[in-house]
Amino acid sequence: MEKNKNRISREFCIWGQFDKKSTKVLNQIQLKVYKELQGPRFDIHLTLTGPTKDVSIEGYQKIRKVASEHRLIKLETNSYKTKNLFFQSLFIGIKQTHGLVELKKTLDEEYSKKSDIFFPHISLYYGMKEKKVKENMINTLPNLCKSFVLDKISLVKVDEDIERWDVIDQFMLLPVAK
């Protein structure tokens, strides 16, 4: 199976990224997968919206505004999963909680994106391997934490032709109210 030819290769996306504790755990899992399966290297993330061809100063300020109006989110995990898609090959499934769906909806509205499909997941591997190879990999991974904390949104420049993803800037979400 090939990469999706309908994807725009050079674009901007908005990712959700994680607090230090969650990032450490996720990076350890991702590194284990990378050492075994190889594939492109990318920062651990959950894609919230995109693609968009350009981000103006106004668009940049919209991202900052959204971050300043939303609290960090405790993401609930499902399990390790696989698909026969290059960019959803091996990943951690994430439940669609109210806070996560609202954050995505707000970002989509700010960028005039109309998307009824939201498949929240944390990719561990991009690439094409047989299902059995990925299932064997999953069997070697540690038990999955029940949750991870998404505490920032990031503007990311994407160039999938050269398998490069560059975080341009990050915006902290509000802490949980006490």
PDB file of C-alpha atoms in Angstrom:
ATOM      1  CA  MET A   1       0.000   0.000   0.000  1.00  0.00           C
ATOM      2  CA  GLU A   2       1.247   3.461  -0.891  1.00  0.00           C
ATOM      3  CA  LYS A   3       0.965   6.757   0.901  1.00  0.00           C
ATOM      4  CA  ASN A   4      -2.336   8.491   0.256  1.00  0.00           C
ATOM      5  CA  LYS A   5      -1.883  10.380  -3.024  1.00  0.00           C
ATOM      6  CA  ASN A   6      -4.756  12.743  -2.107  1.00  0.00           C
ATOM      7  CA  ARG A   7      -2.857  14.197   0.854  1.00  0.00           C
ATOM      8  CA  ILE A   8      -1.277  17.597   0.453  1.00  0.00           C
ATOM      9  CA  SER A   9       2.414  17.067   1.083  1.00  0.00           C
ATOM     10  CA  ARG A  10       3.508  20.572   2.086  1.00  0.00           C
ATOM     11  CA  GLU A  11       1.191  22.135   4.606  1.00  0.00           C
ATOM     12  CA  PHE A  12       0.620  23.115   8.207  1.00  0.00           C
ATOM     13  CA  CYS A  13      -1.146  21.054  10.832  1.00  0.00           C
ATOM     14  CA  ILE A  14      -1.985  21.586  14.458  1.00  0.00           C
ATOM     15  CA  TRP A  15      -0.911  18.878  16.844  1.00  0.00           C
ATOM     16  CA  GLY A  16      -1.705  18.229  20.461  1.00  0.00           C
ATOM     17  CA  GLN A  17       1.409  17.430  22.465  1.00  0.00           C
ATOM     18  CA  PHE A  18       1.973  16.143  25.954  1.00  0.00           C
ATOM     19  CA  ASP A  19       3.267  17.038  29.386  1.00  0.00           C
ATOM     20  CA  LYS A  20       6.772  15.898  30.365  1.00  0.00           C
ATOM     21  CA  LYS A  21       5.666  12.714  32.142  1.00  0.00           C
ATOM     22  CA  SER A  22       3.439  11.560  29.272  1.00  0.00           C
ATOM     23  CA  THR A  23       6.059  12.506  26.674  1.00  0.00           C
ATOM     24  CA  LYS A  24       8.714  10.472  28.457  1.00  0.00           C
ATOM     25  CA  VAL A  25       6.535   7.346  28.527  1.00  0.00           C
ATOM     26  CA  LEU A  26       5.344   7.791  24.935  1.00  0.00           C
ATOM     27  CA  ASN A  27       8.874   8.448  23.635  1.00  0.00           C
ATOM     28  CA  GLN A  28      10.125   5.233  25.267  1.00  0.00           C
ATOM     29  CA  ILE A  29       7.369   3.239  23.575  1.00  0.00           C
ATOM     30  CA  GLN A  30       7.923   4.977  20.233  1.00  0.00           C
ATOM     31  CA  LEU A  31      11.693   4.356  20.406  1.00  0.00           C
ATOM     32  CA  LYS A  32      11.141   0.644  21.037  1.00  0.00           C
ATOM     33  CA  VAL A  33       8.864   0.487  17.982  1.00  0.00           C
ATOM     34  CA  TYR A  34      11.307   2.520  15.882  1.00  0.00           C
ATOM     35  CA  LYS A  35      14.261   0.270  16.730  1.00  0.00           C
ATOM     36  CA  GLU A  36      12.302  -2.772  15.593  1.00  0.00           C
ATOM     37  CA  LEU A  37      10.260  -1.512  12.624  1.00  0.00           C
ATOM     38  CA  GLN A  38      12.263   1.533  11.464  1.00  0.00           C
ATOM     39  CA  GLY A  39      10.353   4.262   9.650  1.00  0.00           C
ATOM     40  CA  PRO A  40      10.334   8.048   9.634  1.00  0.00           C
ATOM     41  CA  ARG A  41      11.193   9.863  12.862  1.00  0.00           C
ATOM     42  CA  PHE A  42       8.574  12.306  14.188  1.00  0.00           C
ATOM     43  CA  ASP A  43       7.688  13.986  17.463  1.00  0.00           C
ATOM     44  CA  ILE A  44       5.053  12.142  19.453  1.00  0.00           C
ATOM     45  CA  HIS A  45       1.687  13.879  18.970  1.00  0.00           C
ATOM     46  CA  LEU A  46      -2.037  13.698  18.320  1.00  0.00           C
ATOM     47  CA  THR A  47      -3.134  15.512  15.153  1.00  0.00           C
ATOM     48  CA  LEU A  48      -5.960  17.921  15.971  1.00  0.00           C
ATOM     49  CA  THR A  49      -6.547  19.655  12.649  1.00  0.00           C
ATOM     50  CA  GLY A  50      -5.077  20.316   9.258  1.00  0.00           C
ATOM     51  CA  PRO A  51      -3.952  20.498   6.662  1.00  0.00           C
ATOM     52  CA  THR A  52      -3.968  24.152   5.826  1.00  0.00           C
ATOM     53  CA  LYS A  53      -1.791  25.583   3.072  1.00  0.00           C
ATOM     54  CA  ASP A  54      -0.733  28.710   4.910  1.00  0.00           C
ATOM     55  CA  VAL A  55      -0.755  30.214   8.357  1.00  0.00           C
ATOM     56  CA  SER A  56      -0.953  33.995   8.424  1.00  0.00           C
ATOM     57  CA  ILE A  57      -0.141  36.160  11.428  1.00  0.00           C
ATOM     58  CA  GLU A  58      -3.895  36.208  12.080  1.00  0.00           C
ATOM     59  CA  GLY A  59      -3.999  32.404  11.913  1.00  0.00           C
ATOM     60  CA  TYR A  60      -1.045  32.175  14.258  1.00  0.00           C
ATOM     61  CA  GLN A  61      -2.833  34.452  16.737  1.00  0.00           C
ATOM     62  CA  LYS A  62      -5.962  32.294  16.465  1.00  0.00           C
ATOM     63  CA  ILE A  63      -3.965  29.269  17.632  1.00  0.00           C
ATOM     64  CA  ARG A  64      -2.636  31.251  20.593  1.00  0.00           C
ATOM     65  CA  LYS A  65      -6.203  32.371  21.420  1.00  0.00           C
ATOM     66  CA  VAL A  66      -7.579  28.824  21.288  1.00  0.00           C
ATOM     67  CA  ALA A  67      -4.818  27.629  23.622  1.00  0.00           C
ATOM     68  CA  SER A  68      -5.555  30.442  26.057  1.00  0.00           C
ATOM     69  CA  GLU A  69      -9.226  29.410  26.211  1.00  0.00           C
ATOM     70  CA  HIS A  70      -8.864  25.647  26.695  1.00  0.00           C
ATOM     71  CA  ARG A  71      -7.674  23.591  29.613  1.00  0.00           C
ATOM     72  CA  LEU A  72      -5.237  20.720  29.343  1.00  0.00           C
ATOM     73  CA  ILE A  73      -6.904  17.416  28.578  1.00  0.00           C
ATOM     74  CA  LYS A  74      -6.521  14.030  30.191  1.00  0.00           C
ATOM     75  CA  LEU A  75      -6.631  11.700  27.185  1.00  0.00           C
ATOM     76  CA  GLU A  76      -8.092   8.277  27.845  1.00  0.00           C
ATOM     77  CA  THR A  77      -6.412   5.436  25.967  1.00  0.00           C
ATOM     78  CA  ASN A  78      -8.113   2.482  24.279  1.00  0.00           C
ATOM     79  CA  SER A  79      -5.325   0.111  23.285  1.00  0.00           C
ATOM     80  CA  TYR A  80      -2.488  -0.379  20.841  1.00  0.00           C
ATOM     81  CA  LYS A  81      -3.973  -0.694  17.370  1.00  0.00           C
ATOM     82  CA  THR A  82      -2.982  -1.102  13.727  1.00  0.00           C
ATOM     83  CA  LYS A  83      -4.353  -0.183  10.323  1.00  0.00           C
ATOM     84  CA  ASN A  84      -3.137  -0.789   6.809  1.00  0.00           C
ATOM     85  CA  LEU A  85      -2.425   2.918   6.291  1.00  0.00           C
ATOM     86  CA  PHE A  86       1.004   4.533   6.127  1.00  0.00           C
ATOM     87  CA  PHE A  87       0.226   7.319   8.630  1.00  0.00           C
ATOM     88  CA  GLN A  88      -1.980   5.165  10.879  1.00  0.00           C
ATOM     89  CA  SER A  89       0.079   2.017  10.832  1.00  0.00           C
ATOM     90  CA  LEU A  90       0.681   1.350  14.536  1.00  0.00           C
ATOM     91  CA  PHE A  91      -0.765   3.662  17.161  1.00  0.00           C
ATOM     92  CA  ILE A  92      -2.467   4.156  20.504  1.00  0.00           C
ATOM     93  CA  GLY A  93      -6.219   4.607  20.197  1.00  0.00           C
ATOM     94  CA  ILE A  94      -7.664   7.573  22.117  1.00  0.00           C
ATOM     95  CA  LYS A  95     -11.257   7.926  23.322  1.00  0.00           C
ATOM     96  CA  GLN A  96     -13.228  10.904  22.035  1.00  0.00           C
ATOM     97  CA  THR A  97     -13.860  12.775  25.269  1.00  0.00           C
ATOM     98  CA  HIS A  98     -15.842  16.011  25.460  1.00  0.00           C
ATOM     99  CA  GLY A  99     -12.758  18.188  26.079  1.00  0.00           C
ATOM    100  CA  LEU A 100     -10.837  16.699  23.167  1.00  0.00           C
ATOM    101  CA  VAL A 101     -13.751  16.963  20.747  1.00  0.00           C
ATOM    102  CA  GLU A 102     -14.400  20.578  21.801  1.00  0.00           C
ATOM    103  CA  LEU A 103     -10.746  21.536  21.263  1.00  0.00           C
ATOM    104  CA  LYS A 104     -10.761  19.982  17.794  1.00  0.00           C
ATOM    105  CA  LYS A 105     -14.095  21.598  16.939  1.00  0.00           C
ATOM    106  CA  THR A 106     -12.807  25.035  17.965  1.00  0.00           C
ATOM    107  CA  LEU A 107      -9.616  24.629  15.920  1.00  0.00           C
ATOM    108  CA  ASP A 108     -11.602  23.401  12.910  1.00  0.00           C
ATOM    109  CA  GLU A 109     -13.936  26.419  13.181  1.00  0.00           C
ATOM    110  CA  GLU A 110     -10.992  28.828  13.383  1.00  0.00           C
ATOM    111  CA  TYR A 111      -9.581  27.322  10.184  1.00  0.00           C
ATOM    112  CA  SER A 112     -12.914  26.815   8.401  1.00  0.00           C
ATOM    113  CA  LYS A 113     -12.290  23.084   8.263  1.00  0.00           C
ATOM    114  CA  LYS A 114     -15.405  20.976   7.873  1.00  0.00           C
ATOM    115  CA  SER A 115     -14.638  17.549   9.239  1.00  0.00           C
ATOM    116  CA  ASP A 116     -17.120  15.022  10.496  1.00  0.00           C
ATOM    117  CA  ILE A 117     -14.335  12.473  10.862  1.00  0.00           C
ATOM    118  CA  PHE A 118     -12.125  12.593  13.928  1.00  0.00           C
ATOM    119  CA  PHE A 119      -9.965   9.611  14.631  1.00  0.00           C
ATOM    120  CA  PRO A 120      -7.867  10.563  17.671  1.00  0.00           C
ATOM    121  CA  HIS A 121      -4.736   8.458  17.985  1.00  0.00           C
ATOM    122  CA  ILE A 122      -1.083   8.727  18.911  1.00  0.00           C
ATOM    123  CA  SER A 123       1.043   7.289  16.120  1.00  0.00           C
ATOM    124  CA  LEU A 124       4.010   5.165  17.135  1.00  0.00           C
ATOM    125  CA  TYR A 125       5.077   4.160  13.618  1.00  0.00           C
ATOM    126  CA  TYR A 126       4.567   5.451  10.084  1.00  0.00           C
ATOM    127  CA  GLY A 127       5.080   2.859   7.398  1.00  0.00           C
ATOM    128  CA  MET A 128       3.833  -0.301   5.823  1.00  0.00           C
ATOM    129  CA  LYS A 129       4.500  -3.620   7.526  1.00  0.00           C
ATOM    130  CA  GLU A 130       2.455  -6.786   7.538  1.00  0.00           C
ATOM    131  CA  LYS A 131      -0.257  -6.970  10.177  1.00  0.00           C
ATOM    132  CA  LYS A 132       1.457  -9.939  11.845  1.00  0.00           C
ATOM    133  CA  VAL A 133       4.723  -7.970  12.213  1.00  0.00           C
ATOM    134  CA  LYS A 134       2.858  -5.098  13.884  1.00  0.00           C
ATOM    135  CA  GLU A 135       0.887  -7.465  16.139  1.00  0.00           C
ATOM    136  CA  ASN A 136       4.134  -9.133  17.215  1.00  0.00           C
ATOM    137  CA  MET A 137       5.534  -5.677  17.985  1.00  0.00           C
ATOM    138  CA  ILE A 138       2.494  -4.828  20.110  1.00  0.00           C
ATOM    139  CA  ASN A 139       3.023  -8.025  22.107  1.00  0.00           C
ATOM    140  CA  THR A 140       6.456  -6.715  23.180  1.00  0.00           C
ATOM    141  CA  LEU A 141       5.220  -3.281  24.275  1.00  0.00           C
ATOM    142  CA  PRO A 142       4.571  -2.356  27.910  1.00  0.00           C
ATOM    143  CA  ASN A 143       1.064  -2.283  29.331  1.00  0.00           C
ATOM    144  CA  LEU A 144      -0.571   0.903  28.186  1.00  0.00           C
ATOM    145  CA  CYS A 145      -1.173   3.733  30.652  1.00  0.00           C
ATOM    146  CA  LYS A 146      -4.866   4.502  31.087  1.00  0.00           C
ATOM    147  CA  SER A 147      -4.290   8.161  30.234  1.00  0.00           C
ATOM    148  CA  PHE A 148      -1.871  10.789  28.982  1.00  0.00           C
ATOM    149  CA  VAL A 149      -1.979  14.551  29.503  1.00  0.00           C
ATOM    150  CA  LEU A 150      -2.240  16.809  26.456  1.00  0.00           C
ATOM    151  CA  ASP A 151      -0.995  20.196  27.690  1.00  0.00           C
ATOM    152  CA  LYS A 152      -0.085  22.121  24.532  1.00  0.00           C
ATOM    153  CA  ILE A 153      -1.026  22.653  20.932  1.00  0.00           C
ATOM    154  CA  SER A 154       1.681  22.988  18.318  1.00  0.00           C
ATOM    155  CA  LEU A 155       1.830  24.554  14.882  1.00  0.00           C
ATOM    156  CA  VAL A 156       3.693  22.117  12.641  1.00  0.00           C
ATOM    157  CA  LYS A 157       5.130  22.547   9.156  1.00  0.00           C
ATOM    158  CA  VAL A 158       4.653  19.302   7.284  1.00  0.00           C
ATOM    159  CA  ASP A 159       6.465  17.998   4.221  1.00  0.00           C
ATOM    160  CA  GLU A 160       5.489  14.372   3.790  1.00  0.00           C
ATOM    161  CA  ASP A 161       7.408  14.051   0.504  1.00  0.00           C
ATOM    162  CA  ILE A 162      10.637  14.177   2.483  1.00  0.00           C
ATOM    163  CA  GLU A 163       9.083  12.782   5.681  1.00  0.00           C
ATOM    164  CA  ARG A 164       9.750  15.892   7.718  1.00  0.00           C
ATOM    165  CA  TRP A 165       7.632  17.458  10.440  1.00  0.00           C
ATOM    166  CA  ASP A 166       8.912  20.654  12.080  1.00  0.00           C
ATOM    167  CA  VAL A 167       7.252  22.129  15.163  1.00  0.00           C
ATOM    168  CA  ILE A 168       7.141  25.883  14.481  1.00  0.00           C
ATOM    169  CA  ASP A 169       5.700  26.950  17.839  1.00  0.00           C
ATOM    170  CA  GLN A 170       3.880  25.569  20.861  1.00  0.00           C
ATOM    171  CA  PHE A 171       1.091  27.100  22.906  1.00  0.00           C
ATOM    172  CA  MET A 172       0.369  25.919  26.434  1.00  0.00           C
ATOM    173  CA  LEU A 173      -3.195  25.033  27.342  1.00  0.00           C
ATOM    174  CA  LEU A 174      -4.582  26.353  30.617  1.00  0.00           C
ATOM    175  CA  PRO A 175      -3.891  24.269  33.733  1.00  0.00           C
ATOM    176  CA  VAL A 176      -6.736  22.331  35.314  1.00  0.00           C
ATOM    177  CA  ALA A 177      -8.834  24.516  37.625  1.00  0.00           C
ATOM    178  CA  LYS A 178      -8.254  23.841  41.315  1.00  0.00           C
TER     179      LYS A 178
END
